[in-house]
Amino acid sequence: MATIRERNGSYQAIVRKRGYEAERKTFSTKAAAKAWATQVEAAMDNGSWTDVRGLRSTTVGSIVERYIQEMNRGDTAFGKSKLATVRLTARQFTDVPVSDLIPEKILEYGRARREYVSASTLNQELTYLAQAIDMARTLWGLQLSENPVRVTMRVMSQLKLIGGSNQRDRRLQPGEYKRLLRAGGMHWITDVIRVAVHSSLRQEEIHKLRFEDIDWGNNLLRVRDREEERSKSREFSTIPMHLPLRNALSRAMKYRKSGSRLALCEQSASISDRFALVTRQAGVKDLKFHDLRHEAISRFFEKGLSIPEVAVISGHKTWGQLKRYTQLRPTDVLRSLQSP
């Protein structure tokens, strides 16, 4: 039952209900005090009332860190990219009380963040944050009637602050491959470019590649810690090594010591950094290192390989995953149709 007390020209509303701590709030008018008390009582009656005091003592950062501890193991272990994104989000909200995680604040954060990242990146960051809040509400007793991140994301999508990634269809144009190789010269990035174009390996996979992973006798190549194999607790997957890839690896090995890595850099990010420098030197615009994976997969299809055959090389599990990496040229499809 609500009680309204007048004190020094202001009005204090007190709501007491069995099963809840007493709630108090002061207003400048009696009408406002009564209106608030009515809302609180209604929320307590329908079970949607939130104890804000508990939310003030819990930080968003601590929830995200617990989310990492609970999820980043076994079959639910994060990939390196997801883990980095979730940890970044945890740092952004380290000392923010859950009580401050309201739509207005989330929208303000999103607008500021969009100064530095794309709509798809922000969408991914907020999605992981929403997942952490969902887990806290469901399993850890976080008293929120709804997930404020998901509520705000619906509005942010309408405002174009978040969205899906734009599917790239960039492929190598005539002459660009040779220009890249000339610009790379004798640097290790040149061999990395050759291997990427003929293997469809990801940047991280190429960075981990060692010459000891090559089975020259059977024309097979072991790929370390491939994303699709993590849930199976397998250290390697194996892909076929066709002649162009074999030649690229053989050429690279001439300039390395046996057992050494193909990419002579400490961090995998150095590959894309160096590639960006090479594209500028070669005068090749709007080409990212990951586009070489698109190029390789598209070439496999143009050679006549089936979807399952390409998936063996690329590591994709489904056609839906594989399709977004495939950009077939209409002229090449026409040539295949016209061939006997």
Tab-separated table of C-alpha atoms in Angstrom:
chain	number	residue	atom	x	y	z
A	1	MET	CA	0.000	0.000	0.000
A	2	ALA	CA	1.354	3.410	-0.939
A	3	THR	CA	1.856	6.188	1.592
A	4	ILE	CA	2.316	9.858	0.661
A	5	ARG	CA	4.055	12.118	3.164
A	6	GLU	CA	4.478	15.872	2.917
A	7	ARG	CA	7.882	17.205	4.040
A	8	ASN	CA	9.009	20.817	3.724
A	9	GLY	CA	6.923	21.506	0.648
A	10	SER	CA	7.788	18.203	-1.107
A	11	TYR	CA	6.020	14.845	-1.178
A	12	GLN	CA	7.574	11.489	-0.414
A	13	ALA	CA	5.904	8.393	-1.831
A	14	ILE	CA	6.507	5.102	0.002
A	15	VAL	CA	5.393	1.767	-1.456
A	16	ARG	CA	5.391	-1.357	0.711
A	17	LYS	CA	4.452	-4.746	-0.643
A	18	ARG	CA	5.124	-8.233	0.654
A	19	GLY	CA	8.116	-9.832	-1.087
A	20	TYR	CA	9.673	-6.477	-2.001
A	21	GLU	CA	11.886	-3.977	-0.255
A	22	ALA	CA	10.115	-0.698	0.575
A	23	GLU	CA	10.506	1.819	-2.262
A	24	ARG	CA	10.739	5.565	-1.591
A	25	LYS	CA	10.951	8.589	-3.852
A	26	THR	CA	10.413	12.319	-3.334
A	27	PHE	CA	8.501	14.630	-5.704
A	28	SER	CA	7.689	18.313	-5.882
A	29	THR	CA	3.931	17.679	-6.246
A	30	LYS	CA	1.528	15.273	-4.598
A	31	ALA	CA	0.089	14.257	-7.974
A	32	ALA	CA	3.496	13.184	-9.230
A	33	ALA	CA	4.120	11.190	-6.054
A	34	LYS	CA	0.788	9.394	-6.412
A	35	ALA	CA	1.391	8.649	-10.095
A	36	TRP	CA	4.800	7.126	-9.353
A	37	ALA	CA	3.429	5.053	-6.481
A	38	THR	CA	0.633	3.723	-8.723
A	39	GLN	CA	3.178	2.682	-11.397
A	40	VAL	CA	5.395	0.939	-8.840
A	41	GLU	CA	2.484	-0.957	-7.323
A	42	ALA	CA	1.298	-2.051	-10.758
A	43	ALA	CA	4.808	-3.255	-11.688
A	44	MET	CA	5.069	-5.207	-8.441
A	45	ASP	CA	1.668	-6.760	-9.082
A	46	ASN	CA	2.539	-7.965	-12.595
A	47	GLY	CA	6.103	-8.982	-11.704
A	48	SER	CA	7.862	-6.423	-13.889
A	49	TRP	CA	9.268	-4.289	-11.049
A	50	THR	CA	13.058	-3.984	-11.024
A	51	ASP	CA	15.098	-3.430	-7.871
A	52	VAL	CA	17.357	-0.644	-9.118
A	53	ARG	CA	19.549	-0.825	-6.013
A	54	GLY	CA	20.803	-4.243	-7.051
A	55	LEU	CA	21.497	-2.953	-10.550
A	56	ARG	CA	23.615	-0.115	-9.182
A	57	SER	CA	25.969	-2.571	-7.484
A	58	THR	CA	26.459	-4.703	-10.608
A	59	THR	CA	28.509	-3.431	-13.529
A	60	VAL	CA	27.957	-4.281	-17.168
A	61	GLY	CA	31.655	-5.087	-17.464
A	62	SER	CA	31.423	-7.756	-14.762
A	63	ILE	CA	28.478	-9.383	-16.549
A	64	VAL	CA	30.366	-9.503	-19.848
A	65	GLU	CA	33.448	-10.958	-18.134
A	66	ARG	CA	31.316	-13.662	-16.526
A	67	TYR	CA	29.725	-14.321	-19.911
A	68	ILE	CA	33.217	-14.923	-21.323
A	69	GLN	CA	34.103	-17.301	-18.487
A	70	GLU	CA	30.886	-19.276	-18.924
A	71	MET	CA	30.857	-19.461	-22.720
A	72	ASN	CA	34.483	-19.407	-23.856
A	73	ARG	CA	35.224	-23.067	-23.269
A	74	GLY	CA	34.590	-26.471	-24.771
A	75	ASP	CA	32.101	-26.626	-27.613
A	76	THR	CA	31.065	-22.986	-27.075
A	77	ALA	CA	34.622	-21.601	-27.182
A	78	PHE	CA	34.873	-18.282	-28.999
A	79	GLY	CA	36.929	-17.731	-32.080
A	80	LYS	CA	39.802	-15.278	-31.753
A	81	SER	CA	37.837	-12.497	-33.464
A	82	LYS	CA	34.736	-12.917	-31.283
A	83	LEU	CA	36.783	-13.087	-28.084
A	84	ALA	CA	38.584	-9.862	-28.986
A	85	THR	CA	35.260	-8.143	-29.726
A	86	VAL	CA	33.636	-9.303	-26.486
A	87	ARG	CA	36.658	-8.227	-24.429
A	88	LEU	CA	36.602	-4.830	-26.132
A	89	THR	CA	32.941	-4.458	-25.143
A	90	ALA	CA	33.763	-5.457	-21.557
A	91	ARG	CA	36.391	-2.689	-21.411
A	92	GLN	CA	33.955	-0.137	-22.826
A	93	PHE	CA	31.496	-0.866	-19.984
A	94	THR	CA	33.930	-1.779	-17.194
A	95	ASP	CA	32.538	0.543	-14.504
A	96	VAL	CA	29.065	1.196	-15.897
A	97	PRO	CA	26.313	0.103	-13.450
A	98	VAL	CA	23.554	-1.990	-14.996
A	99	SER	CA	21.123	0.674	-13.755
A	100	ASP	CA	22.722	3.059	-16.274
A	101	LEU	CA	22.234	0.634	-19.162
A	102	ILE	CA	19.134	2.400	-20.459
A	103	PRO	CA	18.131	2.991	-24.110
A	104	GLU	CA	19.163	6.649	-24.040
A	105	LYS	CA	22.678	5.778	-22.846
A	106	ILE	CA	23.025	2.862	-25.271
A	107	LEU	CA	21.956	5.060	-28.179
A	108	GLU	CA	24.432	7.730	-27.094
A	109	TYR	CA	27.192	5.109	-26.918
A	110	GLY	CA	26.249	3.743	-30.343
A	111	ARG	CA	26.401	7.143	-32.010
A	112	ALA	CA	29.810	7.828	-30.500
A	113	ARG	CA	31.091	4.378	-31.465
A	114	ARG	CA	29.958	4.810	-35.076
A	115	GLU	CA	32.560	7.527	-35.442
A	116	TYR	CA	35.159	4.750	-35.420
A	117	VAL	CA	33.490	1.528	-36.619
A	118	SER	CA	31.053	0.410	-39.304
A	119	ALA	CA	27.376	-0.320	-38.775
A	120	SER	CA	28.043	-4.062	-39.037
A	121	THR	CA	30.855	-3.945	-36.469
A	122	LEU	CA	28.717	-2.036	-33.981
A	123	ASN	CA	25.863	-4.468	-34.626
A	124	GLN	CA	28.157	-7.365	-33.767
A	125	GLU	CA	29.457	-5.707	-30.613
A	126	LEU	CA	25.959	-4.941	-29.332
A	127	THR	CA	24.711	-8.416	-30.242
A	128	TYR	CA	27.361	-9.990	-28.011
A	129	LEU	CA	26.478	-7.538	-25.239
A	130	ALA	CA	22.801	-8.431	-25.600
A	131	GLN	CA	23.677	-12.129	-25.344
A	132	ALA	CA	25.541	-11.484	-22.086
A	133	ILE	CA	22.562	-9.588	-20.657
A	134	ASP	CA	20.215	-12.384	-21.756
A	135	MET	CA	22.326	-14.923	-19.895
A	136	ALA	CA	22.447	-12.740	-16.773
A	137	ARG	CA	18.650	-12.305	-16.765
A	138	THR	CA	17.973	-15.992	-17.370
A	139	LEU	CA	20.617	-17.684	-15.241
A	140	TRP	CA	22.134	-15.210	-12.790
A	141	GLY	CA	19.057	-13.471	-11.405
A	142	LEU	CA	19.628	-10.065	-13.001
A	143	GLN	CA	16.412	-8.178	-12.276
A	144	LEU	CA	15.569	-6.578	-15.606
A	145	SER	CA	12.079	-6.773	-17.041
A	146	GLU	CA	13.521	-6.642	-20.584
A	147	ASN	CA	16.897	-6.522	-22.282
A	148	PRO	CA	17.594	-2.803	-22.886
A	149	VAL	CA	20.276	-3.591	-25.480
A	150	ARG	CA	17.897	-5.542	-27.704
A	151	VAL	CA	15.185	-2.895	-27.305
A	152	THR	CA	17.598	-0.145	-28.338
A	153	MET	CA	19.056	-2.146	-31.231
A	154	ARG	CA	15.658	-2.202	-32.919
A	155	VAL	CA	15.630	1.602	-32.928
A	156	MET	CA	19.298	1.829	-33.925
A	157	SER	CA	18.583	-0.389	-36.918
A	158	GLN	CA	15.873	2.024	-38.066
A	159	LEU	CA	18.347	4.897	-37.631
A	160	LYS	CA	20.923	2.993	-39.765
A	161	LEU	CA	23.396	3.041	-36.887
A	162	ILE	CA	23.685	-0.736	-37.054
A	163	GLY	CA	23.200	-3.217	-39.862
A	164	GLY	CA	24.589	-6.260	-41.611
A	165	SER	CA	27.907	-6.238	-43.373
A	166	ASN	CA	27.963	-5.337	-47.026
A	167	GLN	CA	28.846	-8.413	-49.036
A	168	ARG	CA	31.947	-7.669	-51.060
A	169	ASP	CA	32.209	-8.898	-54.627
A	170	ARG	CA	35.751	-7.664	-55.268
A	171	ARG	CA	37.857	-9.958	-57.408
A	172	LEU	CA	41.204	-9.528	-59.062
A	173	GLN	CA	40.959	-7.641	-62.317
A	174	PRO	CA	43.144	-8.436	-65.358
A	175	GLY	CA	46.774	-7.570	-64.632
A	176	GLU	CA	46.295	-6.885	-60.900
A	177	TYR	CA	47.735	-10.210	-59.721
A	178	LYS	CA	51.015	-9.639	-61.594
A	179	ARG	CA	51.187	-6.049	-60.342
A	180	LEU	CA	50.803	-7.246	-56.758
A	181	LEU	CA	53.581	-9.797	-57.180
A	182	ARG	CA	55.904	-7.203	-58.718
A	183	ALA	CA	55.176	-4.736	-55.922
A	184	GLY	CA	55.784	-7.434	-53.298
A	185	GLY	CA	59.171	-8.280	-54.792
A	186	MET	CA	61.295	-10.609	-52.654
A	187	HIS	CA	59.343	-9.902	-49.476
A	188	TRP	CA	57.544	-12.836	-47.798
A	189	ILE	CA	54.197	-11.169	-48.572
A	190	THR	CA	54.621	-12.159	-52.237
A	191	ASP	CA	54.640	-15.857	-51.380
A	192	VAL	CA	51.701	-15.319	-49.033
A	193	ILE	CA	49.713	-13.707	-51.867
A	194	ARG	CA	50.433	-16.654	-54.181
A	195	VAL	CA	49.369	-19.191	-51.567
A	196	ALA	CA	46.211	-17.239	-50.690
A	197	VAL	CA	45.063	-17.035	-54.313
A	198	HIS	CA	45.609	-20.771	-54.876
A	199	SER	CA	44.386	-22.118	-51.513
A	200	SER	CA	41.528	-19.914	-50.170
A	201	LEU	CA	43.182	-20.093	-46.722
A	202	ARG	CA	42.273	-17.390	-44.245
A	203	GLN	CA	44.818	-14.878	-42.994
A	204	GLU	CA	45.132	-16.587	-39.601
A	205	GLU	CA	45.514	-20.006	-41.236
A	206	ILE	CA	48.284	-18.756	-43.509
A	207	HIS	CA	50.033	-17.148	-40.561
A	208	LYS	CA	50.162	-20.514	-38.768
A	209	LEU	CA	51.248	-22.452	-41.853
A	210	ARG	CA	54.638	-24.177	-41.590
A	211	PHE	CA	56.471	-26.109	-44.278
A	212	GLU	CA	56.406	-29.194	-42.073
A	213	ASP	CA	52.629	-29.189	-42.645
A	214	ILE	CA	53.158	-30.100	-46.323
A	215	ASP	CA	52.813	-33.728	-47.390
A	216	TRP	CA	54.690	-33.525	-50.688
A	217	GLY	CA	54.286	-37.222	-51.474
A	218	ASN	CA	50.483	-37.211	-51.238
A	219	ASN	CA	49.926	-33.588	-52.296
A	220	LEU	CA	48.161	-32.728	-49.061
A	221	LEU	CA	48.418	-29.677	-46.819
A	222	ARG	CA	47.571	-29.624	-43.119
A	223	VAL	CA	45.788	-26.481	-41.907
A	224	ARG	CA	46.296	-25.663	-38.233
A	225	ASP	CA	43.429	-24.708	-35.907
A	226	ARG	CA	40.831	-24.168	-38.626
A	227	GLU	CA	37.672	-22.486	-37.277
A	228	GLU	CA	35.378	-25.282	-38.428
A	229	GLU	CA	37.432	-27.918	-36.616
A	230	ARG	CA	37.572	-26.308	-33.164
A	231	SER	CA	34.345	-27.885	-31.974
A	232	LYS	CA	35.769	-31.301	-32.907
A	233	SER	CA	38.906	-30.770	-30.796
A	234	ARG	CA	41.104	-31.401	-33.822
A	235	GLU	CA	44.428	-29.625	-34.221
A	236	PHE	CA	44.570	-29.987	-37.997
A	237	SER	CA	42.380	-30.330	-41.037
A	238	THR	CA	43.770	-31.458	-44.388
A	239	ILE	CA	43.198	-29.979	-47.840
A	240	PRO	CA	44.326	-31.151	-51.291
A	241	MET	CA	47.365	-29.420	-52.759
A	242	HIS	CA	46.819	-28.891	-56.475
A	243	LEU	CA	49.689	-27.963	-58.790
A	244	PRO	CA	49.469	-24.125	-58.580
A	245	LEU	CA	49.445	-24.300	-54.776
A	246	ARG	CA	52.256	-26.849	-54.746
A	247	ASN	CA	54.357	-24.605	-57.005
A	248	ALA	CA	53.652	-21.571	-54.814
A	249	LEU	CA	54.737	-23.426	-51.668
A	250	SER	CA	57.759	-24.954	-53.382
A	251	ARG	CA	58.896	-21.534	-54.562
A	252	ALA	CA	58.466	-20.070	-51.080
A	253	MET	CA	60.409	-22.887	-49.469
A	254	LYS	CA	63.509	-22.001	-51.488
A	255	TYR	CA	63.856	-18.820	-49.448
A	256	ARG	CA	63.111	-20.335	-46.023
A	257	LYS	CA	64.703	-22.740	-43.626
A	258	SER	CA	63.037	-26.158	-43.383
A	259	GLY	CA	60.218	-26.126	-40.848
A	260	SER	CA	59.864	-22.380	-40.803
A	261	ARG	CA	56.666	-20.439	-41.410
A	262	LEU	CA	55.456	-19.134	-44.728
A	263	ALA	CA	54.597	-15.707	-43.272
A	264	LEU	CA	57.642	-14.347	-41.465
A	265	CYS	CA	55.792	-12.104	-39.043
A	266	GLU	CA	54.870	-12.336	-35.371
A	267	GLN	CA	51.237	-11.237	-35.684
A	268	SER	CA	48.729	-12.366	-38.310
A	269	ALA	CA	47.546	-8.745	-38.599
A	270	SER	CA	50.943	-7.932	-40.131
A	271	ILE	CA	49.846	-9.834	-43.236
A	272	SER	CA	46.926	-7.494	-43.982
A	273	ASP	CA	49.033	-4.476	-43.008
A	274	ARG	CA	51.778	-5.432	-45.449
A	275	PHE	CA	49.234	-6.334	-48.111
A	276	ALA	CA	47.707	-2.855	-47.827
A	277	LEU	CA	51.143	-1.372	-48.473
A	278	VAL	CA	51.639	-3.618	-51.516
A	279	THR	CA	48.267	-2.662	-53.005
A	280	ARG	CA	49.160	1.016	-52.708
A	281	GLN	CA	52.537	0.438	-54.351
A	282	ALA	CA	50.882	-1.592	-57.117
A	283	GLY	CA	48.174	1.013	-57.683
A	284	VAL	CA	45.453	-1.557	-56.917
A	285	LYS	CA	42.470	0.095	-55.244
A	286	ASP	CA	39.813	-1.272	-52.894
A	287	LEU	CA	41.376	-4.708	-52.478
A	288	LYS	CA	41.619	-6.337	-49.063
A	289	PHE	CA	43.610	-9.432	-48.202
A	290	HIS	CA	40.417	-11.371	-47.425
A	291	ASP	CA	39.279	-10.705	-51.002
A	292	LEU	CA	41.939	-13.201	-52.109
A	293	ARG	CA	39.904	-15.908	-50.369
A	294	HIS	CA	36.907	-14.852	-52.474
A	295	GLU	CA	39.117	-14.984	-55.545
A	296	ALA	CA	40.402	-18.480	-54.789
A	297	ILE	CA	36.954	-19.948	-54.089
A	298	SER	CA	35.516	-18.392	-57.238
A	299	ARG	CA	38.376	-19.858	-59.270
A	300	PHE	CA	37.674	-23.329	-57.869
A	301	PHE	CA	34.076	-23.108	-59.070
A	302	GLU	CA	35.199	-21.829	-62.453
A	303	LYS	CA	37.438	-24.885	-62.747
A	304	GLY	CA	34.312	-27.013	-62.442
A	305	LEU	CA	34.611	-28.212	-58.837
A	306	SER	CA	31.368	-29.119	-57.097
A	307	ILE	CA	30.119	-27.447	-53.912
A	308	PRO	CA	31.270	-30.350	-51.662
A	309	GLU	CA	34.679	-30.366	-53.362
A	310	VAL	CA	35.181	-26.641	-52.844
A	311	ALA	CA	33.996	-26.962	-49.240
A	312	VAL	CA	36.744	-29.521	-48.583
A	313	ILE	CA	39.306	-26.847	-49.485
A	314	SER	CA	37.609	-23.752	-48.063
A	315	GLY	CA	36.399	-25.383	-44.851
A	316	HIS	CA	32.792	-24.208	-45.161
A	317	LYS	CA	30.077	-26.448	-43.720
A	318	THR	CA	27.091	-25.267	-45.763
A	319	TRP	CA	26.337	-23.757	-49.154
A	320	GLY	CA	24.878	-20.716	-47.390
A	321	GLN	CA	28.269	-20.047	-45.786
A	322	LEU	CA	30.140	-20.739	-49.007
A	323	LYS	CA	27.903	-18.705	-51.302
A	324	ARG	CA	28.849	-15.329	-49.830
A	325	TYR	CA	32.486	-15.970	-50.738
A	326	THR	CA	31.722	-16.835	-54.340
A	327	GLN	CA	31.779	-14.296	-57.125
A	328	LEU	CA	31.537	-16.015	-60.507
A	329	ARG	CA	32.039	-13.829	-63.557
A	330	PRO	CA	29.129	-14.011	-66.036
A	331	THR	CA	31.611	-14.314	-68.914
A	332	ASP	CA	33.208	-17.365	-67.302
A	333	VAL	CA	29.813	-18.963	-66.689
A	334	LEU	CA	28.912	-18.325	-70.336
A	335	ARG	CA	32.186	-19.936	-71.445
A	336	SER	CA	31.338	-23.013	-69.405
A	337	LEU	CA	27.861	-23.165	-70.900
A	338	GLN	CA	29.221	-22.928	-74.420
A	339	SER	CA	31.945	-25.520	-73.931
A	340	PRO	CA	31.179	-29.011	-75.334
